[in-house]
CSV table of C-alpha atoms in Angstrom, one decimal:
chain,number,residue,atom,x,y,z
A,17,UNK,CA,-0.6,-8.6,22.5
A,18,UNK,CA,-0.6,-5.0,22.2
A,19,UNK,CA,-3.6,-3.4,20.1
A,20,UNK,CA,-3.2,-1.4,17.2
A,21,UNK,CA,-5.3,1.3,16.3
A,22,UNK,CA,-4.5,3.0,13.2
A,23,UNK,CA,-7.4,5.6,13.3
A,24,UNK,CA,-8.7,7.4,10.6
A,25,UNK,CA,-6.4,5.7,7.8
A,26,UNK,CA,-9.2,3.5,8.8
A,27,UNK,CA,-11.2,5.5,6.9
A,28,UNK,CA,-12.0,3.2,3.7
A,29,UNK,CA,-13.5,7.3,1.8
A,30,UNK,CA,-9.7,7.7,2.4
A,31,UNK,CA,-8.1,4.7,0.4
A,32,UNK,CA,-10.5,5.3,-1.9
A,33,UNK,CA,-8.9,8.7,-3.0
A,34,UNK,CA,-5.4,7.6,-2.5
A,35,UNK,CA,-5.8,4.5,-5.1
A,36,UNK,CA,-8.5,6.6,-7.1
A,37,UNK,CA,-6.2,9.8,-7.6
A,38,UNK,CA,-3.0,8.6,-8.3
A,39,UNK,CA,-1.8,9.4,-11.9
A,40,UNK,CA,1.3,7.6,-12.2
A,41,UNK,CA,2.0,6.2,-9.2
A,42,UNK,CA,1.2,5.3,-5.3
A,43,UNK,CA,3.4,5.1,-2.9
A,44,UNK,CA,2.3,3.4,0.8
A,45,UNK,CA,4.4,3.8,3.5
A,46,UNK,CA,3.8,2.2,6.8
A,47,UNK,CA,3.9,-0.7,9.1
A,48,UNK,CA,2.5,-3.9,7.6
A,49,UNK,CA,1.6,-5.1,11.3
A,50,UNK,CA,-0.3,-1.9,12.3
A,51,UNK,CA,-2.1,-2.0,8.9
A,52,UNK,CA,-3.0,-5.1,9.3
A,53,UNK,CA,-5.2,-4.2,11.8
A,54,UNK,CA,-7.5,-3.4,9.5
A,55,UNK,CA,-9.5,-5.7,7.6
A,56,UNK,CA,-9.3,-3.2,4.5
A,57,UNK,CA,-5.4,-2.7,4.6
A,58,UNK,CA,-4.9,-6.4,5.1
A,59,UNK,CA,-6.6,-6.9,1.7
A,60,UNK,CA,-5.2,-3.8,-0.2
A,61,UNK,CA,-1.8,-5.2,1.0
A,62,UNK,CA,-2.7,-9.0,0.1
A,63,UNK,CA,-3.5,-7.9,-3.4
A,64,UNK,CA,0.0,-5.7,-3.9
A,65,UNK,CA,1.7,-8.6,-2.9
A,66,UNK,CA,-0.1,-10.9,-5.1
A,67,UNK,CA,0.0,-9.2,-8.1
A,68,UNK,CA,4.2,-8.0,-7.5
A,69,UNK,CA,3.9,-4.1,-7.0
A,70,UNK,CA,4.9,-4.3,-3.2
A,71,UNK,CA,8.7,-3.3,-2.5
A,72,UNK,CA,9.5,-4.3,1.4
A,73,UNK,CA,11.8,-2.0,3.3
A,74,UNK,CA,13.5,-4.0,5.7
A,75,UNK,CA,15.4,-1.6,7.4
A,76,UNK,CA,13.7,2.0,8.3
A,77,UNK,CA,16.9,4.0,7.9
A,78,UNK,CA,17.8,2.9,4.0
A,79,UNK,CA,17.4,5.5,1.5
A,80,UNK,CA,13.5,5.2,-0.5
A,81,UNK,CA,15.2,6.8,-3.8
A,82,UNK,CA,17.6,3.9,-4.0
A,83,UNK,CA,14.9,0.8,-3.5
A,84,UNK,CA,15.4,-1.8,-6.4
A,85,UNK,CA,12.4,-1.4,-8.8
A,86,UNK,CA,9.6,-3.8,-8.4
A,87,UNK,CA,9.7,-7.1,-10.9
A,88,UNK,CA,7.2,-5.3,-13.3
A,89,UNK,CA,6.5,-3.0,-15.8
A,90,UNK,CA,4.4,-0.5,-16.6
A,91,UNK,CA,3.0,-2.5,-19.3
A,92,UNK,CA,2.5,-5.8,-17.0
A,93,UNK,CA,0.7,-4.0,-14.4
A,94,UNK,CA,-2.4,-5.8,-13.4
A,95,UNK,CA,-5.9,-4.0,-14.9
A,96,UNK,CA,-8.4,-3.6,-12.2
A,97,UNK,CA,-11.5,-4.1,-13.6
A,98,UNK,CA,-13.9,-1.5,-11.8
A,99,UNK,CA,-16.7,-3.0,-9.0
């Protein structure tokens, strides 16, 4: 197969800030297979999944504003106890 590289999101300083800094909310945008590549992504993404945050987009050209709402709320989001 082809190999992926998905360079300096690689980068884990950089996921860091991204989950770190976000007030109300994170949005991740991207290919699942491409992020994969990455043993980091692939367990950021396992643990969206896990706990229900994730939303799949199944075709690239829908509109993001009208995606249905993930099957949580606010007050059901997982704590994440720090390291």
């Amino acid at each position: 197969g082809k190999r992926v590289s998905i360079g300096f999101l690689n980068d884990a300083r950089r996921l860091n800030v991204a989950v770190t800094r976000a007030k109300f909310m994170l949005v991740v945008l991207g290919q699942e297979q491409a992020l994969s590549s990455s043993k980091m992504w692939r367990a950021f993404m396992h643990h969206i999944k896990s706990t229900g945050v994730s939303i799949p987009v199944l075709d690239p050209t829908c509109d993001l504003l009208r995606l249905p709402a993930p099957a949580w709320s606010p007050a059901q989001a997982p704590a994440i106890a720090p390291p």
